[in-house]
């Protein structure tokens, strides 16, 4: 959707070039920092501060101090020892200090003549000539009091070609420009909200953060965020939350096809299943059914721990779509998982008058053309695949339902972008999102606040917890022996190789080597290998062989993390578990314990383990509950890691920091609710300020 231009230019939108000292070249450089307008400079906050409120006498200096000093030059000399450098000795009557420069210009040598008085700021270190400052910031002064700054000096994040002093000067001008014009930067937060949280006004907050008074230095140095910073982070979180809510509301305004499922079709489908739905599955299926019956689109997330039986619940929704004459698209994050869904759905829908098709990026040529044709003419009622489902070349006849499995991997922006797809005849499809990745409640607020949530909080009957133990890799031979014994009892097992995740090549290599070594150690065991770099058909063949019990041990990379379902496989060895997140380990472990026999997970770690490493593995031993594990993971690793940098499309914040400002999240939904009810007029301005008009959230 094209970006709507701002209709009323206001002082906030002034380009940075209106500031003294910022020409076209500097402006281009500042743009790399996301700074285009004067207002952007205000929200470009200092990383830290320097205290230049007093001059420290030279006889009070200690190594490690970062201080402002003043003295007269005694001599300046070239030093040949070690790396060439220039030493300039200064003294203030009480003590002396050496300044060391590794690059020294002619201009500097002319400036730093004996007797000249200079002020310097920098860190004190111990050098071979006593206490020294290396490359200090310095300037010549007549009167030392000129050096003193009444406020703490901000240190901003920089980009190449823009100096600290240039950005400081620009920020100072931006502050005075915006703060002196009353409406230039409007405080949108209602006064009662600021008061109840004891937050400063926006103007005061920005002023404090760009030039904090020295009395705040103790608080800043102790690492406690200032209320001014808290306020901005709060406002930013709030804006994101409101944007998601707004997106949901906007989407729900669209007409959607009402999908209904008659009792007879439903009963026939359920009767053909080899199990009865759990109470939790029934409840969630009913919630979905009620949503789909509306002529407004559903936006629902189904959260359920690994193995809780989400797929069949999604199948019921697809059945409703089918019964109402609409198509369903089911998207999974990996080929492996989508192939597995494809097999399940093909089986479940075999007796129904429709075709279930598979579409992935790897599908080429004639088959691809035929698949696209069947989706366009409606002869395929269900299509399952990877994100290739939503490429421009794919057109649906009448898409009524989109199911996204494990969308946590896709990220919030991709999910929202998908909403744009698939509308037919002005109708928007219903959306069902399934995730087994439990997200701690506070984080879910930012990730999922645009969705209604259903939880399958019960496992199918007869499931036993996976007995988990941590074993040092020094006992690898014992573990191999255990596999041999296990396989002799007609059971199957997984051996998962993990490595640094970014390198799929290395991960696959490791799996290949491990498979070779295990084949040598266990000649009687039939060993299969599956990894991400194999062709889809090869992977499929290996998986199928494993399912059919033609293979006893499956060596795999983390590609099997989601969805793989082979109930007879009840033993899993995970190598280097210390390198993975707890939730990911829980997902992997969820591949076993899917039948009603005993099952085991052996975490084969590299000794020695760090203290945290031990704690983390202990959590897995103690708990089989994905939510408990995710909460503990959050405590031990922090939100950045839990949300995962490896995942694409996560929210990028300008100022807020999930780690530092985590406790603010708790209060966001209530504050957002108050705003929706009593101050709806500030929603858009807040979103514009923090997210901008062109970003995905609000565009539906
Ligand atoms: N009510 C039930 N009773 C017994 N078995 C069930 C029930 N519901 C589903 N199952 C079976 O449990 C297994 C797990 O189901 P499914 O694959 O849907 O789980 P899931 O929630 O998607 O788990 P994961 O997130 O691990 O993929 C499957 O073999 C499925 O056939």
XYZ file of C-alpha atoms and ligand atoms in Angstrom:
731
model
C 0.000 0.000 0.000
C 1.543 3.370 -0.901
C 2.645 5.580 1.945
C 0.308 8.420 2.581
C 2.196 11.686 2.506
C 1.932 13.878 5.596
C -0.671 16.419 4.747
C 0.345 19.137 7.159
C 4.057 19.807 7.244
C 4.988 20.927 10.739
C 8.170 21.908 12.513
C 8.820 18.287 13.431
C 9.273 17.461 9.798
C 11.953 20.058 9.170
C 14.909 18.439 7.446
C 18.105 18.316 9.480
C 19.737 20.610 6.943
C 17.823 23.477 8.559
C 20.276 23.203 11.453
C 23.525 25.165 11.471
C 26.491 23.069 10.497
C 24.498 20.289 8.806
C 24.960 20.400 5.053
C 23.835 17.931 2.424
C 26.813 15.652 3.080
C 26.281 15.408 6.833
C 22.554 14.945 6.254
C 23.250 11.974 4.002
C 25.469 10.481 6.696
C 22.927 11.095 9.442
C 20.353 9.284 7.377
C 22.301 6.100 8.031
C 21.347 6.559 11.666
C 17.713 6.969 10.683
C 17.927 10.721 11.234
C 16.228 12.793 8.574
C 14.204 15.342 10.405
C 14.925 17.586 13.313
C 12.580 15.509 15.415
C 14.568 12.338 14.701
C 17.550 13.905 16.403
C 15.524 14.301 19.561
C 14.796 10.615 19.642
C 18.405 9.733 18.884
C 19.391 9.319 22.485
C 22.867 9.343 23.994
C 24.493 6.002 24.672
C 26.113 7.337 27.802
C 27.283 10.566 29.410
C 30.462 12.253 30.548
C 30.750 14.322 33.677
C 32.562 17.585 32.944
C 31.050 19.491 35.817
C 34.362 19.803 37.696
C 38.070 19.947 37.024
C 40.011 17.242 38.824
C 43.381 18.377 40.208
C 46.237 16.384 38.673
C 47.480 15.121 42.047
C 44.129 13.364 42.628
C 44.191 11.241 39.493
C 43.918 7.471 39.619
C 44.011 4.955 36.772
C 40.529 4.157 35.428
C 39.043 7.586 36.128
C 37.457 9.471 33.237
C 37.951 13.115 34.090
C 38.232 16.720 33.056
C 41.664 18.193 33.860
C 43.459 21.448 33.168
C 47.149 22.336 33.129
C 49.973 24.126 31.359
C 52.154 22.382 28.804
C 55.663 21.719 30.122
C 57.106 20.081 27.027
C 56.076 18.140 23.945
C 58.412 15.437 22.737
C 58.683 12.728 20.139
C 59.115 9.231 21.667
C 60.854 6.548 19.592
C 60.349 3.669 22.019
C 57.828 1.035 20.844
C 55.196 2.548 18.610
C 56.131 6.094 17.602
C 54.214 8.592 19.655
C 54.248 12.132 20.933
C 54.143 12.873 24.641
C 52.939 16.191 25.952
C 53.470 16.730 29.666
C 51.117 19.110 31.491
C 51.236 20.325 35.111
C 48.861 22.285 37.346
C 51.160 23.215 40.238
C 50.047 20.242 42.349
C 50.738 17.353 39.956
C 51.458 16.387 36.376
C 50.052 14.206 33.608
C 51.297 12.929 30.249
C 49.139 13.153 27.167
C 50.045 10.589 24.521
C 49.271 10.949 20.840
C 49.929 8.373 18.147
C 48.924 10.659 15.313
C 50.158 14.166 15.718
C 49.671 16.922 13.160
C 51.881 19.893 12.466
C 49.056 22.074 13.652
C 49.025 20.256 17.001
C 52.762 20.648 17.473
C 52.368 24.367 16.867
C 49.520 24.533 19.395
C 50.983 22.530 22.253
C 53.876 24.815 23.059
C 55.301 25.077 26.592
C 53.324 27.461 28.788
C 50.044 27.062 26.928
C 47.060 26.245 29.164
C 44.860 23.374 27.996
C 41.818 21.478 29.251
C 41.556 17.746 28.486
C 38.923 15.100 28.917
C 39.663 11.404 28.862
C 40.481 8.239 30.727
C 43.491 7.991 32.986
C 45.770 5.022 32.394
C 49.046 3.820 33.702
C 51.758 4.191 31.050
C 55.520 3.780 31.169
C 55.902 7.479 31.911
C 53.427 7.387 34.811
C 49.767 8.421 34.580
C 48.674 9.332 31.072
C 45.704 10.093 28.844
C 45.785 8.633 25.350
C 44.383 10.832 22.600
C 42.356 13.006 24.913
C 39.845 15.521 23.677
C 41.577 18.837 24.427
C 41.283 22.541 23.849
C 43.308 25.645 24.635
C 41.748 27.867 27.307
C 42.472 31.192 28.943
C 40.056 30.642 31.791
C 39.654 27.072 33.152
C 36.033 27.737 34.137
C 35.210 27.816 30.416
C 35.759 24.071 30.447
C 33.077 23.326 32.981
C 29.735 22.121 31.716
C 26.658 22.489 33.862
C 24.998 19.379 32.479
C 26.355 15.915 31.790
C 27.840 15.695 28.319
C 25.988 13.256 26.050
C 27.841 10.679 23.975
C 25.740 9.747 20.948
C 25.861 6.719 18.696
C 27.802 7.826 15.629
C 28.163 6.928 12.024
C 31.212 7.310 9.830
C 31.980 10.888 8.956
C 29.888 12.482 11.710
C 31.827 13.584 14.763
C 30.605 13.543 18.329
C 30.843 17.294 18.545
C 28.870 17.769 15.307
C 26.046 15.582 16.511
C 26.070 17.227 19.936
C 25.780 20.621 18.340
C 22.952 19.466 16.089
C 21.096 17.827 18.982
C 21.411 21.009 21.061
C 19.888 23.056 18.266
C 17.123 20.506 17.700
C 16.269 20.615 21.384
C 15.979 24.351 21.548
C 14.088 24.514 18.256
C 11.483 21.986 19.300
C 11.242 22.760 22.962
C 10.751 26.441 22.474
C 7.891 26.066 20.099
C 5.070 24.723 22.238
C 3.397 22.495 19.705
C 6.464 21.422 17.852
C 6.742 18.225 19.754
C 3.507 17.346 21.310
C 3.126 15.205 24.360
C 0.359 12.824 23.411
C 0.205 10.877 26.628
C -2.729 11.946 28.819
C -1.765 13.910 31.924
C -3.461 11.445 34.278
C -1.396 8.605 32.857
C 1.835 10.542 33.326
C 0.850 11.457 36.853
C -0.158 7.970 37.862
C 3.191 6.625 36.707
C 5.178 9.565 37.937
C 6.583 10.238 34.490
C 7.917 13.584 33.301
C 6.368 15.343 30.324
C 7.836 14.545 26.911
C 9.621 17.893 26.746
C 11.184 17.410 30.164
C 12.082 13.820 29.386
C 13.896 14.750 26.182
C 15.606 17.654 27.843
C 16.832 15.474 30.691
C 18.075 12.746 28.405
C 20.014 15.046 26.099
C 21.486 17.174 28.873
C 21.001 15.646 32.296
C 21.873 17.733 35.337
C 25.040 16.517 37.138
C 23.041 15.434 40.191
C 21.657 12.603 38.068
C 25.107 11.278 37.347
C 25.096 8.825 40.278
C 21.808 7.335 39.107
C 22.977 7.153 35.511
C 26.267 5.542 36.474
C 24.503 2.964 38.636
C 22.682 1.826 35.496
C 19.200 2.616 36.827
C 17.177 3.958 33.915
C 15.976 7.501 34.480
C 12.209 8.075 34.660
C 12.716 10.124 31.499
C 13.967 7.056 29.666
C 11.298 4.838 31.165
C 8.668 7.188 29.900
C 9.930 7.064 26.344
C 10.246 3.279 26.405
C 6.741 3.025 27.825
C 5.404 5.274 25.088
C 7.160 3.228 22.435
C 5.847 -0.112 23.730
C 2.411 1.425 23.960
C 2.596 2.620 20.361
C 3.497 -0.871 19.136
C 0.740 -2.458 21.143
C -1.787 0.088 19.882
C -0.615 -0.448 16.325
C -1.253 -4.165 16.569
C -4.677 -3.554 18.104
C -5.452 -1.079 15.367
C -4.381 -3.572 12.727
C -6.696 -6.134 14.248
C -9.606 -3.728 14.360
C -9.033 -2.626 10.798
C -8.842 -6.221 9.589
C -11.992 -7.101 11.432
C -13.887 -4.405 9.533
C -13.501 -6.353 6.310
C -16.176 -8.782 5.226
C -15.226 -12.449 5.397
C -16.949 -15.582 4.188
C -19.082 -17.171 6.892
C -17.860 -20.768 7.162
C -20.120 -23.283 8.786
C -19.769 -26.948 9.415
C -22.815 -29.176 9.491
C -23.013 -31.774 12.254
C -23.050 -34.720 9.910
C -19.851 -33.832 8.042
C -18.125 -33.097 11.324
C -19.197 -36.349 12.943
C -18.113 -38.376 9.933
C -14.695 -36.712 10.022
C -14.231 -37.251 13.763
C -15.413 -40.842 13.574
C -12.688 -41.638 11.059
C -9.918 -40.440 13.403
C -8.089 -43.103 15.391
C -8.602 -41.119 18.616
C -11.123 -38.927 20.412
C -10.430 -35.219 20.721
C -9.309 -34.110 24.157
C -11.558 -31.679 26.039
C -9.065 -28.900 25.281
C -9.082 -29.706 21.562
C -12.889 -29.671 21.562
C -13.012 -26.341 23.351
C -10.506 -24.715 20.985
C -12.220 -26.225 17.932
C -15.501 -24.727 19.149
C -13.870 -21.295 19.581
C -12.564 -21.477 16.031
C -15.882 -22.670 14.673
C -17.686 -19.771 16.337
C -15.193 -17.286 14.826
C -15.452 -18.756 11.350
C -19.236 -18.597 11.356
C -19.032 -14.802 11.496
C -18.824 -12.741 8.368
C -15.839 -10.887 9.806
C -12.420 -12.469 9.572
C -11.080 -14.534 12.422
C -7.616 -13.677 13.747
C -6.865 -16.416 16.191
C -3.735 -17.904 17.651
C -3.769 -21.463 18.920
C -1.039 -22.078 21.419
C -0.436 -25.626 22.495
C 2.564 -27.429 23.833
C 4.441 -29.852 21.593
C 2.306 -32.859 20.793
C -0.915 -31.346 22.112
C -2.672 -32.055 18.820
C -3.007 -28.710 17.091
C -3.043 -30.087 13.574
C -6.340 -31.875 13.828
C -7.961 -28.741 15.218
C -6.760 -26.857 12.155
C -8.105 -29.665 9.989
C -11.575 -29.109 11.451
C -11.396 -25.460 10.448
C -10.339 -26.497 6.935
C -13.289 -28.882 6.861
C -15.638 -25.992 7.659
C -14.111 -23.969 4.812
C -14.476 -26.881 2.441
C -18.072 -27.522 3.479
C -18.840 -23.869 2.739
C -17.205 -23.934 -0.675
C -13.944 -22.180 0.263
C -10.288 -23.077 -0.021
C -7.738 -23.374 2.783
C -4.026 -22.555 2.558
C -1.797 -24.065 5.228
C 1.666 -22.658 5.600
C 4.473 -24.222 7.628
C 7.994 -22.873 8.153
C 9.924 -25.851 6.789
C 9.522 -28.251 3.895
C 9.665 -31.155 6.291
C 6.806 -29.921 8.377
C 4.667 -28.964 5.420
C 5.256 -32.380 3.873
C 4.107 -33.989 7.063
C 0.969 -31.871 7.215
C 0.418 -32.721 3.591
C 0.476 -36.432 4.361
C -1.898 -36.010 7.324
C -4.370 -33.865 5.432
C -4.266 -36.104 2.373
C -5.157 -38.993 4.637
C -7.886 -37.166 6.586
C -9.539 -35.673 3.496
C -9.154 -38.745 1.278
C -12.892 -39.476 1.165
C -13.968 -35.901 0.569
C -14.625 -34.533 -2.916
C -11.620 -32.248 -3.162
C -7.901 -32.320 -3.842
C -5.189 -31.663 -1.279
C -2.057 -30.262 -2.952
C 1.473 -29.397 -1.958
C 3.338 -26.289 -3.025
C 6.873 -25.311 -2.170
C 9.620 -23.307 -3.808
C 11.170 -26.560 -4.971
C 8.162 -27.529 -6.998
C 8.987 -26.704 -10.613
C 7.801 -27.071 -14.169
C 4.637 -28.832 -15.134
C 3.647 -30.018 -11.650
C 3.917 -26.474 -10.422
C 1.799 -25.191 -13.287
C -0.841 -27.815 -12.618
C -0.892 -26.989 -8.922
C -1.274 -23.281 -9.628
C -4.054 -24.065 -12.092
C -5.929 -26.210 -9.552
C -5.722 -23.420 -6.974
C -6.922 -20.842 -9.459
C -9.850 -22.890 -10.739
C -10.814 -24.125 -7.271
C -10.437 -27.844 -7.938
C -7.919 -27.984 -5.065
C -9.680 -27.263 -1.800
C -6.614 -27.455 0.402
C -3.032 -26.484 -0.316
C -0.150 -27.011 2.050
C 3.303 -25.595 1.681
C 5.999 -23.192 2.722
C 5.907 -19.411 2.277
C 5.945 -20.105 -1.468
C 2.172 -20.267 -1.044
C 2.006 -16.530 -0.909
C 4.129 -15.593 -3.872
C 2.608 -13.312 -6.456
C 2.182 -16.104 -8.969
C -0.228 -17.964 -6.686
C -3.890 -17.102 -7.168
C -6.735 -18.663 -5.304
C -10.211 -19.258 -6.597
C -11.957 -18.650 -3.259
C -9.603 -18.581 -0.317
C -11.558 -18.746 2.930
C -8.966 -19.743 5.506
C -5.250 -19.304 6.031
C -3.560 -21.544 8.588
C -0.051 -20.573 9.608
C 1.845 -23.133 11.611
C 4.670 -22.080 13.908
C 4.343 -18.506 12.905
C 6.717 -17.447 15.649
C 9.345 -18.215 13.023
C 7.806 -15.934 10.504
C 7.747 -12.849 12.674
C 5.126 -10.274 13.185
C 5.660 -8.295 9.977
C 5.431 -11.286 7.699
C 2.236 -12.351 9.370
C 0.706 -8.942 8.832
C 1.892 -8.814 5.250
C 0.126 -12.094 4.619
C -3.179 -10.582 5.578
C -3.005 -8.567 2.406
C -2.872 -11.692 0.325
C -5.598 -13.963 -0.656
C -8.582 -11.687 -0.697
C -11.188 -12.836 -3.174
C -14.217 -10.895 -4.265
C -13.645 -8.300 -1.550
C -13.708 -10.998 1.149
C -10.783 -11.517 3.477
C -9.827 -14.997 4.590
C -10.024 -16.110 8.189
C -6.632 -16.579 9.813
C -5.628 -19.296 12.192
C -2.142 -19.272 13.589
C -0.703 -22.229 15.435
C 2.341 -22.169 17.612
C 3.976 -24.648 19.898
C 6.533 -22.104 20.982
C 5.237 -20.861 24.269
C 5.981 -17.220 24.602
C 6.074 -15.800 28.086
C 2.994 -13.725 28.707
C 4.742 -10.371 28.845
C 6.437 -10.893 25.506
C 3.270 -12.241 23.920
C 1.825 -8.837 24.527
C 4.068 -7.291 21.934
C 4.000 -10.184 19.562
C 0.401 -11.276 19.547
C -1.758 -8.447 20.784
C -3.587 -8.374 17.472
C -4.804 -11.931 17.893
C -7.434 -13.695 19.924
C -5.784 -16.544 21.762
C -6.895 -20.132 22.362
C -4.774 -22.508 24.383
C -4.754 -26.304 24.109
C -3.659 -26.918 27.663
C -3.964 -30.675 27.770
C -2.011 -33.482 26.169
C -3.714 -36.520 24.646
C -4.269 -39.218 27.262
C -1.527 -41.693 28.069
C 1.379 -39.368 27.300
C 4.207 -39.785 29.766
C 6.787 -37.101 30.459
C 10.046 -37.583 28.590
C 12.682 -38.696 31.103
C 15.556 -36.321 30.444
C 19.148 -36.626 31.571
C 22.284 -34.629 30.938
C 25.363 -36.669 30.083
C 28.878 -35.437 29.438
C 30.182 -36.140 25.943
C 33.017 -38.049 27.615
C 30.444 -40.800 28.051
C 29.543 -40.884 24.391
C 30.397 -44.587 24.145
C 27.802 -45.398 26.848
C 25.195 -43.464 24.930
C 25.995 -45.348 21.743
C 25.661 -48.597 23.698
C 22.273 -47.466 24.919
C 21.092 -46.875 21.355
C 22.140 -50.385 20.380
C 20.193 -51.835 23.287
C 17.157 -49.657 22.528
C 17.050 -50.594 18.861
C 17.337 -54.268 19.809
C 13.973 -53.800 21.542
C 12.368 -52.793 18.237
C 12.239 -49.124 19.152
C 13.529 -46.221 17.093
C 15.652 -43.232 18.047
C 16.864 -39.805 16.934
C 20.359 -38.412 17.131
C 20.282 -34.649 16.725
C 23.424 -32.755 15.748
C 23.459 -29.097 16.588
C 26.055 -26.539 15.759
C 26.227 -22.813 15.498
C 22.923 -22.157 13.938
C 23.891 -19.606 11.353
C 25.980 -22.127 9.531
C 23.732 -24.661 7.955
C 26.660 -26.016 5.954
C 28.641 -26.807 9.088
C 25.600 -28.266 10.744
C 24.998 -30.603 7.835
C 28.649 -31.584 7.720
C 28.542 -32.444 11.410
C 25.463 -34.582 10.868
C 27.143 -36.397 7.984
C 30.240 -37.115 10.070
C 28.188 -38.270 13.025
C 26.128 -40.577 10.845
C 29.311 -42.084 9.391
C 30.821 -42.596 12.849
C 27.630 -44.142 14.205
C 27.354 -46.465 11.212
C 30.816 -47.693 12.012
C 30.123 -48.082 15.720
C 26.701 -49.683 15.203
C 26.945 -51.881 12.106
C 23.697 -53.695 12.876
C 21.627 -50.568 13.283
C 19.953 -49.131 10.188
C 20.873 -45.460 10.217
C 19.227 -42.702 8.184
C 20.391 -39.135 7.746
C 18.334 -36.026 7.155
C 19.511 -32.436 6.967
C 18.532 -29.108 5.521
C 20.751 -29.276 2.455
C 19.253 -32.455 1.099
C 16.768 -32.318 -1.744
C 13.172 -32.423 -0.724
C 12.592 -35.818 -2.325
C 15.632 -37.307 -0.555
C 14.495 -35.974 2.822
C 11.042 -37.248 2.167
C 12.313 -40.714 1.324
C 14.403 -40.894 4.514
C 11.538 -39.648 6.678
C 9.158 -42.069 5.071
C 11.589 -44.926 5.670
C 11.872 -43.894 9.303
C 8.088 -43.734 9.648
C 7.801 -47.174 8.049
C 10.386 -48.559 10.486
C 12.788 -49.324 7.695
C 15.370 -47.329 9.568
C 16.123 -47.502 13.310
C 18.136 -44.430 14.037
C 17.628 -41.080 12.380
C 20.617 -38.753 12.512
C 19.355 -35.243 11.906
C 20.075 -31.565 12.226
C 17.593 -29.287 13.938
C 15.416 -29.462 10.803
C 13.383 -31.990 12.705
C 12.676 -29.496 15.438
C 9.088 -28.897 14.515
C 6.334 -31.237 13.679
C 8.013 -34.556 13.019
C 5.731 -37.216 14.368
C 6.874 -40.851 14.678
C 5.355 -42.337 17.853
C 7.623 -45.424 17.921
C 10.706 -43.202 18.188
C 11.055 -42.810 21.937
C 14.729 -41.976 22.465
C 16.478 -38.810 21.436
C 20.106 -37.844 21.837
C 20.798 -34.133 21.471
C 24.405 -33.147 20.963
C 25.691 -29.828 22.329
C 22.417 -28.905 24.003
C 24.229 -26.069 25.755
C 24.220 -24.157 22.490
C 20.474 -24.077 22.047
C 17.702 -22.157 23.745
C 15.591 -24.075 26.223
C 12.425 -23.650 24.205
C 14.167 -25.013 21.159
C 15.409 -28.001 23.138
C 11.899 -28.542 24.414
C 10.612 -28.499 20.836
C 13.224 -31.015 19.782
C 12.493 -33.221 22.732
C 8.817 -33.005 21.804
C 9.570 -35.346 18.889
C 9.704 -38.175 21.406
C 7.061 -39.054 23.969
C 4.370 -38.972 21.310
C 3.136 -42.501 21.876
C 2.163 -43.961 25.222
C 5.402 -45.825 25.857
C 8.265 -44.593 28.024
C 10.557 -42.164 26.303
C 13.924 -40.601 26.958
C 15.993 -37.615 26.019
C 19.758 -37.619 26.545
C 21.433 -34.228 26.498
C 24.996 -34.945 25.447
C 26.832 -31.821 26.538
C 30.451 -30.733 26.147
C 32.091 -30.592 29.575
C 32.743 -28.397 31.442
C 29.391 -26.654 31.613
C 29.077 -23.108 32.928
C 26.970 -22.493 36.017
C 24.116 -21.131 33.895
C 24.564 -24.004 31.480
C 24.035 -26.459 34.332
C 20.988 -24.566 35.569
C 19.475 -24.512 32.116
C 19.822 -28.216 31.502
C 18.480 -28.877 34.991
C 15.281 -27.024 34.065
C 14.742 -29.386 31.156
C 15.267 -32.360 33.419
C 12.711 -31.045 35.895
C 9.953 -29.812 33.616
C 8.060 -31.029 30.585
C 5.875 -27.955 30.430
C 6.735 -25.614 27.566
C 5.399 -22.525 29.338
C 7.384 -23.138 32.504
C 10.486 -23.716 30.409
C 9.981 -20.540 28.402
C 9.541 -18.449 31.555
C 12.729 -19.870 33.058
C 14.564 -19.343 29.798
C 13.464 -15.737 29.895
C 14.837 -15.375 33.420
C 18.171 -16.915 32.539
C 18.789 -15.563 29.079
C 16.719 -12.422 28.798
C 14.084 -11.535 26.230
C 16.442 -10.710 23.377
C 17.627 -14.282 23.256
C 14.235 -15.812 23.870
C 12.545 -13.826 21.141
C 15.561 -14.814 19.143
C 17.727 -12.809 16.841
C 17.707 -15.748 14.486
C 14.054 -15.188 13.845
C 13.187 -12.807 11.129
C 10.845 -9.918 11.310
C 11.007 -9.227 15.013
C 10.036 -5.810 16.209
C 12.843 -3.275 16.180
C 12.581 -0.639 18.841
C 14.074 2.831 18.630
C 14.531 3.416 22.328
C 12.834 0.683 24.309
C 14.924 -2.318 25.198
C 13.203 -5.594 25.958
C 15.893 -6.465 28.439
C 16.086 -3.218 30.328
C 12.431 -2.233 30.145
C 10.848 -5.617 30.538
C 8.864 -4.753 33.640
C 7.020 -2.014 31.746
C 5.355 -4.580 29.501
C 3.030 -5.773 32.203
C 1.213 -2.435 32.346
C 0.909 -1.852 28.596
C -2.411 -3.621 27.838
C -4.315 -1.749 30.560
C -2.861 1.580 29.465
C -3.717 0.781 25.854
C -7.263 -0.089 26.857
C -7.688 3.259 28.606
C -6.433 5.052 25.530
C -8.729 3.136 23.197
C -11.708 3.988 25.403
C -10.988 7.537 26.472
C -8.393 9.008 24.140
C -8.770 7.359 20.747
C -7.575 10.549 19.064
C -3.996 10.010 20.235
C -3.628 6.507 18.805
C -2.661 7.541 15.308
C -0.234 10.286 16.371
C 1.520 7.846 18.707
C 1.793 5.248 15.965
C 3.050 7.867 13.518
C 5.683 9.001 15.951
C 7.075 5.605 16.863
C 6.355 3.388 13.935
C 5.741 5.696 11.024
C 3.022 5.561 8.461
C 4.747 3.343 5.991
C 5.402 0.352 8.208
C 3.261 -2.756 8.131
C 1.249 -2.599 11.300
C -1.531 -0.227 10.519
C -1.871 -0.717 6.852
C -4.558 -3.334 6.560
N -6.887 -36.399 21.094
C -5.838 -37.119 20.717
N -5.621 -38.341 21.235
C -4.568 -39.076 20.863
N -3.656 -38.692 19.959
C -3.814 -37.484 19.406
C -4.905 -36.635 19.757
N -4.805 -35.490 19.041
C -3.707 -35.615 18.281
N -3.114 -36.797 18.492
C -1.880 -37.312 17.900
O -0.830 -36.699 18.628
C 0.264 -36.442 17.771
C 0.612 -34.979 17.860
O -0.347 -34.212 17.220
P 0.064 -32.954 16.382
O 1.148 -33.298 15.449
O -1.135 -32.299 15.891
O 0.660 -32.130 17.557
P 1.076 -30.649 17.565
O 0.330 -29.975 18.622
O 1.049 -30.093 16.206
O 2.546 -30.842 18.066
P 3.905 -30.212 17.544
O 3.852 -28.799 17.905
O 4.865 -30.998 18.295
O 3.947 -30.485 16.094
C -0.156 -36.895 16.408
O 0.338 -38.199 16.215
C -1.655 -36.895 16.476
O -2.213 -37.823 15.586
